[in-house]
Structure formats: C-alpha cells, structure tokens
XYZ file of C-alpha atoms in Angstrom:
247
model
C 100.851 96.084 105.909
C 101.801 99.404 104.984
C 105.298 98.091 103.835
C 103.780 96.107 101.548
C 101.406 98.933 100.516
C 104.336 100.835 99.936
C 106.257 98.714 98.126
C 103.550 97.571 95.765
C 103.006 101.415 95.105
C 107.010 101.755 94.059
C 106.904 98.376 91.879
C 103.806 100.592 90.427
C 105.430 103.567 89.626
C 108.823 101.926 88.727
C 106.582 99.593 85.711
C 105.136 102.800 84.708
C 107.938 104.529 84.092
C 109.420 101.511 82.631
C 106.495 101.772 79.752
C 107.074 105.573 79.441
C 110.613 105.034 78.816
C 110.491 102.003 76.596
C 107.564 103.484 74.675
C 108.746 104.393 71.097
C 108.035 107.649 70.703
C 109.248 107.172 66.527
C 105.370 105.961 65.987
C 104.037 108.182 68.288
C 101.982 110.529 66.162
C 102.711 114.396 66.836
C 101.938 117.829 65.708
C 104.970 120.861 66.320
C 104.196 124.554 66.619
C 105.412 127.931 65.125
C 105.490 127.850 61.450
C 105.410 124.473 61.704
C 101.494 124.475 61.224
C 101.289 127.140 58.654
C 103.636 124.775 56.360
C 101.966 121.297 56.863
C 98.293 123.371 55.663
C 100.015 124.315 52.796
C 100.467 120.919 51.780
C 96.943 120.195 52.789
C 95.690 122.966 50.133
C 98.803 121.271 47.077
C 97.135 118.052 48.171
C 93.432 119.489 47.583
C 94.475 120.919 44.494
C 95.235 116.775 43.206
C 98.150 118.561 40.374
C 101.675 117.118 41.906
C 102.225 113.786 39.976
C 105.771 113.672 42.199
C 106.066 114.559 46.030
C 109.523 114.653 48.141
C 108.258 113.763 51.888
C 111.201 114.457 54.985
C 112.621 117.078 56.968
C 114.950 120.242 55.892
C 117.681 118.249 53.948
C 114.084 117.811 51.281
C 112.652 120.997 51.930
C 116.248 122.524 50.935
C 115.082 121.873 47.497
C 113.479 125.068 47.830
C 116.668 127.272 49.612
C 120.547 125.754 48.292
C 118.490 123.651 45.993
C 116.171 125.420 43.955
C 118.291 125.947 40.578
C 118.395 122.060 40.303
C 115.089 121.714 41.067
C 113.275 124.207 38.541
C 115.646 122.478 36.073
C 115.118 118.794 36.963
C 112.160 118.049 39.180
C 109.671 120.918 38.439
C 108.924 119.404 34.947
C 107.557 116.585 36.007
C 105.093 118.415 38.207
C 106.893 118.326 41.346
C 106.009 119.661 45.069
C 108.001 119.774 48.134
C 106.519 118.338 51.255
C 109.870 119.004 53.456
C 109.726 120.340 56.953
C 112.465 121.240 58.956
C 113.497 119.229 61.874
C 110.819 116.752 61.614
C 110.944 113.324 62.736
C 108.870 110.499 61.790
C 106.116 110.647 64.570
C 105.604 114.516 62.282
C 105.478 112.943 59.081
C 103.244 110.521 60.709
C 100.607 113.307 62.445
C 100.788 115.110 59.113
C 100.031 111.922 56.892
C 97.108 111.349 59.300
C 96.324 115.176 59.040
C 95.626 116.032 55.337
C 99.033 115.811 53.693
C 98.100 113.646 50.241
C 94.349 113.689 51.084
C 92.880 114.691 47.397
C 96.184 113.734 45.995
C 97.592 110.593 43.750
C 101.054 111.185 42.839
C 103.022 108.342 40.809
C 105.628 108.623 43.293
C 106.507 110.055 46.429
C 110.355 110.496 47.474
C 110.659 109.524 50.972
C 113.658 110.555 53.573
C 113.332 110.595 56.980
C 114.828 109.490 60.397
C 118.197 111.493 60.878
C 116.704 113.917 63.059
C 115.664 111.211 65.226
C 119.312 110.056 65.643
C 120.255 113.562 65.799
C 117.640 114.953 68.362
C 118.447 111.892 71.130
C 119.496 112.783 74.491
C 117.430 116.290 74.207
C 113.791 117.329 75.571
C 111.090 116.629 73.235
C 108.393 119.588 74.156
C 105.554 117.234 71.813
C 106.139 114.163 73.879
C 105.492 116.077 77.648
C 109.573 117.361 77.994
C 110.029 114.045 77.395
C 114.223 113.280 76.748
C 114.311 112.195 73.677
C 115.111 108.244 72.704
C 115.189 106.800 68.741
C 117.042 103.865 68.379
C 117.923 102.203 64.981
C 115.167 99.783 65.213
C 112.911 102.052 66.675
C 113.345 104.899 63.750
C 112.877 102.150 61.374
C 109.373 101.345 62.542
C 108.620 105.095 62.124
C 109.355 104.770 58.599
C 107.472 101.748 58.101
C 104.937 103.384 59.647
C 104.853 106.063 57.180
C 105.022 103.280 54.299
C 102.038 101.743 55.634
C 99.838 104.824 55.626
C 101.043 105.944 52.394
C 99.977 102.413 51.110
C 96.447 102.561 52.642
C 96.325 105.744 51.337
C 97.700 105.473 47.985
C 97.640 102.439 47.011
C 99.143 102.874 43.545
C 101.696 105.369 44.127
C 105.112 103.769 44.347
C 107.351 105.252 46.921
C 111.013 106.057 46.018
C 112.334 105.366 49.888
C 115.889 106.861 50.244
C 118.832 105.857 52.777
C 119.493 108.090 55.842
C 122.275 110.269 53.889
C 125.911 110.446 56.111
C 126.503 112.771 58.380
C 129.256 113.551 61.008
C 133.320 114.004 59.436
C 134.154 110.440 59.276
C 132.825 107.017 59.515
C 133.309 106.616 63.406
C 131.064 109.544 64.019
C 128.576 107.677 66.426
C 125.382 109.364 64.266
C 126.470 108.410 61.063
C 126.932 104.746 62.944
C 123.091 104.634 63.841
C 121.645 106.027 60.370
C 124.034 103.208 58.646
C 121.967 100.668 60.690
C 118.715 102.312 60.843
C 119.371 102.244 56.554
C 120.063 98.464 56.660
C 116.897 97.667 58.567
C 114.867 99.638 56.373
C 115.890 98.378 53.402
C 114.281 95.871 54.142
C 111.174 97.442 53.244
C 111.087 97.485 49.851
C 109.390 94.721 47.670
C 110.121 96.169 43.722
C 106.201 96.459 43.554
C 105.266 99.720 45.236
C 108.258 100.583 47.177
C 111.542 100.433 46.434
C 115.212 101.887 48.072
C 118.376 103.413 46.811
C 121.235 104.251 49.111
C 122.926 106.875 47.746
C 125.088 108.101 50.918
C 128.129 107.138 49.250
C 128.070 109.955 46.404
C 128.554 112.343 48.959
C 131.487 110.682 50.582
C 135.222 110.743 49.695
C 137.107 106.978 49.164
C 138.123 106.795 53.310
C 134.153 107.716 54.496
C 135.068 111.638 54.587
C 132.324 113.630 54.397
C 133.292 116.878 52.962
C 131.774 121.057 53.918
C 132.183 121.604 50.039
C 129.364 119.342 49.722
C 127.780 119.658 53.061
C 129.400 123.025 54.743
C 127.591 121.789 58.412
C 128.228 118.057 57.843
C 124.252 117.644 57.354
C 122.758 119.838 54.783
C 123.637 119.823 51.300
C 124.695 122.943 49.414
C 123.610 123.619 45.888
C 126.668 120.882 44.761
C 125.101 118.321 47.009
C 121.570 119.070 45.946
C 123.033 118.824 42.112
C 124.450 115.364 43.298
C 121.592 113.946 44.710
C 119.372 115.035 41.446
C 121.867 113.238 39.169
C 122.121 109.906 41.650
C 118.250 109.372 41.471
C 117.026 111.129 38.684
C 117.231 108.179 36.349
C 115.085 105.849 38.711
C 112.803 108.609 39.422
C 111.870 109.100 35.466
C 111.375 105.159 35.239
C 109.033 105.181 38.463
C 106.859 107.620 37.480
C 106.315 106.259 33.950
C-alpha cells in the first residue's frame, strides 16, 4: 500500500512538472523590474495624454529609435505625431502585462507598429527571474501565440487602429545561425495573422541582408541592433505603407 502511495505521489509530481514545463510562458502575462517600471508609466501618462496618432510597440531594436535612431526619426516619424513604446529586452508576456497595464488606455492611434518575439528566441535556455527562475522555453509556435496575443488585446482595445505587424528582423552572421532559423519560422506563422482590414505584415528582414543571407556589423555592429544606417533602412522600407495606413 505504501508502494502504491508512493508511486501515485511520483506520477503526481512528474504530471505537474510536465504542465510547468509545457506551459507557454510567451502568453504568460509579466511585469520586469529596475527601470523597467519607470518606462512602461511613461507610456501610461503619453497614453493619458490621447496626442500620438502613430505608436512603435517592441523591445530595444524599437526603442533604438530614440539612441542610433533618433536623426531618422525627428525627420521621418515625429511629423506624423509619433511616440516610442520600445522597451529593452522585452518579450511578449511584457508587452502583454503592459497592454493589460495602461499602455494605450486614453489613447487611439491610427496605427501602431508592432515587433516583437526575438528576445524570446534569444533569451531560451536562460533563467527567467518573472516566471519563478524558471529556464526559459519560446518555441516558434509558442512566440507566435504571444504575438497574437498582443493583436487580440490591441483589437479589443482599439478597435479601429490598424496595426502595422513587422517580421522578426535577422539576426546571427549567416542563414544557418540556429536563431535566425526560429525567427524565420516564428515570421511565417505569424503572417498568418494579418487579414488587410486592421492588421496587416511586411517582412522586411531581407533589406538588411547581403545576396548569400549575410548579415553585415555596418548595418548591425552586434548582429542584432541596428545602427543609425539600419534605422535609416528600416524608415525607408516601411515608410510608404506607414503614410497609406494612417490616412
């Protein structure tokens, strides 16, 4: 009898941890620490203020518009009443917590710029202090439901802003670099996404790439982040569909 007791309690444990480890912690709404919290009030006060007719929504490579990318910013995003909801490092279960947390909550922008999910390929294999210490798991399919998680919410919450949802840009040197690999998936599954009504998707990876999938430091010195070349790039790849979306 107290085999079996035993044995039940392992079977127990073992489906619990089973849950915990297949649980995806993409949708799994979280808040970070540090500066962190000072930065996602701020855009709780732009998004009292109801002004920005254009957000950008991601991690660092968007809130670079305001470091390597500023120039090309003041120039080409600021006149149509732009603001920068970028944080770096964050995943989508941030971008989540925040949407759920004040970020757009007074606010109706025509469109929103949305890039997230390479820090989710990138942060895999590593402890995860908001999920418990947690090592850290995001596959393909489960970073795209984080992002169309983050569609959803922005469509209960605005329902007629359109959303401008950008492919995971390249990273790594070359095409076989196996994070690069994952974004080029988790890109085809959310392209899914769009529906030419409220949201639609460019993939724009390739401007930053030479002919045999190089991805070259005079464009992105680390192999992630853009310079102010890249950030020039990017403005001229999108800026056309931007000024038609937020007609």
């Amino acid at each position: 009898m107290k085999s079996y007791a035993l044995s039940f309690l392992s079977l127990c444990l073992a489906a619990v941890s089973l849950a915990e480890t297949s649980k995806n912690l993409a949708i799994d709404p979280k808040p970070r620490e540090g500066g962190w919290v000072k930065r996602h009030e701020s855009f709780n006060e732009t998004s009292k203020k109801g002004e920005a007719e254009l957000v950008f929504l991601g991690d660092s490579i968007t809130q670079g518009w305001e470091g390597n990318g500023k120039e090309v910013w003041a120039k080409t995003w600021a006149p149509l009443k732009a603001a920068n909801f970028g944080i770096g490092a964050d995943r989508t279960e941030h971008v989540i917590w925040r949407l759920q947390n004040g970020n757009f909550d007074g606010l109706k922008p025509k469109l929103v710029v949305l890039m997230i999910g390479t820090n989710n390929t990138g942060h895999q294999g590593r402890p995860a202090a908001e999920h418990g210490g947690a090592v850290y798991t995001s596959s393909a399919e489960q970073t795209a439901e984080g992002v169309k998680t983050i569609l959803d919410i922005l469509g209960k919450k605005l329902p007629e802003t359109k959303v401008l949802l950008l492919g995971i840009f390249p990273r790594g040197a070359t095409k076989e670099d196996k994070m690069r690999q994952q974004n080029v998936v988790t890109n085809n599954l959310i392209s899914g996404f769009a529906d030419g009504k409220r949201v639609f998707y460019m993939d724009i990876g390739n401007t930053f790439l030479q002919p045999d999938g190089t991805l070259p430091k005079e464009i992105m010195p680390d192999l992630l982040h853009l310079n102010a070349q890249g950030y020039q790039m990017w403005a001229d790849a999108i800026e056309g569909k931007v000024k038609e979306l937020v007609k």
